[in-house]
Short mmCIF file of C-alpha atoms in Angstrom, two decimals:
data_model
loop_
_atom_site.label_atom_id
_atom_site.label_comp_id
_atom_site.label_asym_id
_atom_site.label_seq_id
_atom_site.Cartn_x
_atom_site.Cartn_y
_atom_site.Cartn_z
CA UNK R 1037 -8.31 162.83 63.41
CA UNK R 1038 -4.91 160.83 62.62
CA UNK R 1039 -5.47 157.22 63.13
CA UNK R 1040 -2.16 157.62 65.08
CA UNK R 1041 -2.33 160.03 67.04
CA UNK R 1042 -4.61 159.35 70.32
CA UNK R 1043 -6.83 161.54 72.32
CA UNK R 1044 -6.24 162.32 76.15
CA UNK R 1045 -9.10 160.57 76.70
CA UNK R 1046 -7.44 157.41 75.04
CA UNK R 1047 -4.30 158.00 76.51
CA UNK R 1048 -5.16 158.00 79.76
CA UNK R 1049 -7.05 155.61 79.96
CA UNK R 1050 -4.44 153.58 78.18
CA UNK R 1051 -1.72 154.70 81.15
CA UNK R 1052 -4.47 153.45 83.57
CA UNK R 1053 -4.65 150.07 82.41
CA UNK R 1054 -1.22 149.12 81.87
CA UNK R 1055 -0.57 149.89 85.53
CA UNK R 1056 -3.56 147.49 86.35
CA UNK R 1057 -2.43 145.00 84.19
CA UNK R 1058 1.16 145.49 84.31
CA UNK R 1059 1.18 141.65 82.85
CA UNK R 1060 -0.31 142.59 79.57
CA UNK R 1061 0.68 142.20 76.18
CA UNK R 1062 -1.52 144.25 74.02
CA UNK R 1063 -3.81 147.09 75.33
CA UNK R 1064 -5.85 148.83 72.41
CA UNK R 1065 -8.43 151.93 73.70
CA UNK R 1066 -10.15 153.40 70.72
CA UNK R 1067 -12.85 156.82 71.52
CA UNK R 1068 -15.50 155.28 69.48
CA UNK R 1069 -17.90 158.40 70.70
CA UNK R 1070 -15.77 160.75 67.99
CA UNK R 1071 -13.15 162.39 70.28
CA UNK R 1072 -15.84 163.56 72.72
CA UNK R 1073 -14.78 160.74 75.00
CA UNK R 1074 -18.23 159.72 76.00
CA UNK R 1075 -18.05 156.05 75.00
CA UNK R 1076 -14.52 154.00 74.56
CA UNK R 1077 -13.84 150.29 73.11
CA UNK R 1078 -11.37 148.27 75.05
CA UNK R 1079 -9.55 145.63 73.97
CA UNK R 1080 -6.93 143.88 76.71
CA UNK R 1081 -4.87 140.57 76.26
CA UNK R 1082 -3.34 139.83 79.42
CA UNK R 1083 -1.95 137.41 81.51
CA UNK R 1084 -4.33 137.76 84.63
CA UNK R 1085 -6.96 136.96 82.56
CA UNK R 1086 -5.93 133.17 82.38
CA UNK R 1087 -8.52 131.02 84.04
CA UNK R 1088 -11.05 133.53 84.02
CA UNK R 1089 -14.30 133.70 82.93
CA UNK R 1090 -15.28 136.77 80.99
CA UNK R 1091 -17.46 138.49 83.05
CA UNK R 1092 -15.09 138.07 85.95
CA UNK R 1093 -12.33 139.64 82.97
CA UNK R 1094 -14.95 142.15 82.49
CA UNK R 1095 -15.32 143.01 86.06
CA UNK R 1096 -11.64 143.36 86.74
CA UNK R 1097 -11.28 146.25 84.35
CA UNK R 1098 -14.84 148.23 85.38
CA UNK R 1099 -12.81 147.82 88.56
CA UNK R 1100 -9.66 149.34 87.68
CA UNK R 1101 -11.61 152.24 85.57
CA UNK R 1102 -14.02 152.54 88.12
CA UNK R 1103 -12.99 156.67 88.69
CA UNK R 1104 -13.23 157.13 84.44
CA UNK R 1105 -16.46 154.98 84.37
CA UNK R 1106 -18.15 157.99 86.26
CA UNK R 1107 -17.93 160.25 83.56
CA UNK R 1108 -18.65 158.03 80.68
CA UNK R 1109 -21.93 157.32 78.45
CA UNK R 1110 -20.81 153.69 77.63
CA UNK R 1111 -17.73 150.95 77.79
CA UNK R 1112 -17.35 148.02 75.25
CA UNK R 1113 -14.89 145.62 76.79
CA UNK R 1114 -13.11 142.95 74.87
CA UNK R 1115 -10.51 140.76 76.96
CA UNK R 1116 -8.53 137.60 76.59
CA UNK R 1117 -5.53 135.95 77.84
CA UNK R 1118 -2.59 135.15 75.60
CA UNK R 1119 -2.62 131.92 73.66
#
């Protein structure tokens, strides 16, 4: 597939976390499963991430997926907080 284009899996859970983190400034979802949408890498750079540790980063977007999570194989989860 185009390295533009993104698949509804992707995309929605794209539209999910930008209205959880409505304070971010870069949210990147990439199917890494190959467009089956059984495993997805997420990277998130927000600003209610500051003065977090990771895992509690970590736990605030299972949260916010928690509905997709249910039909997934696997999450990789890669946050941080604007420099």
């Amino acid at each position: 597939r185009s390295f533009a284009s993104q698949t509804d899996g992707e995309s929605r859970l794209a539209r999910v976390l930008r209205e959880k983190f409505p304070r971010a400034s870069a949210i990147k979802v990439v199917d890494i499963s190959g467009g089956c949408g059984a495993m997805y890498e997420i990277h998130i750079k927000s600003e209610e991430f500051r003065e977090k540790r990771t895992v509690q980063q970590h736990q605030m977007v299972n949260q916010a997926l928690s509905e997709e999570i249910k039909h997934m194989h696997g999450l990789r989860i890669f946050t941080s907080a604007p420099e």
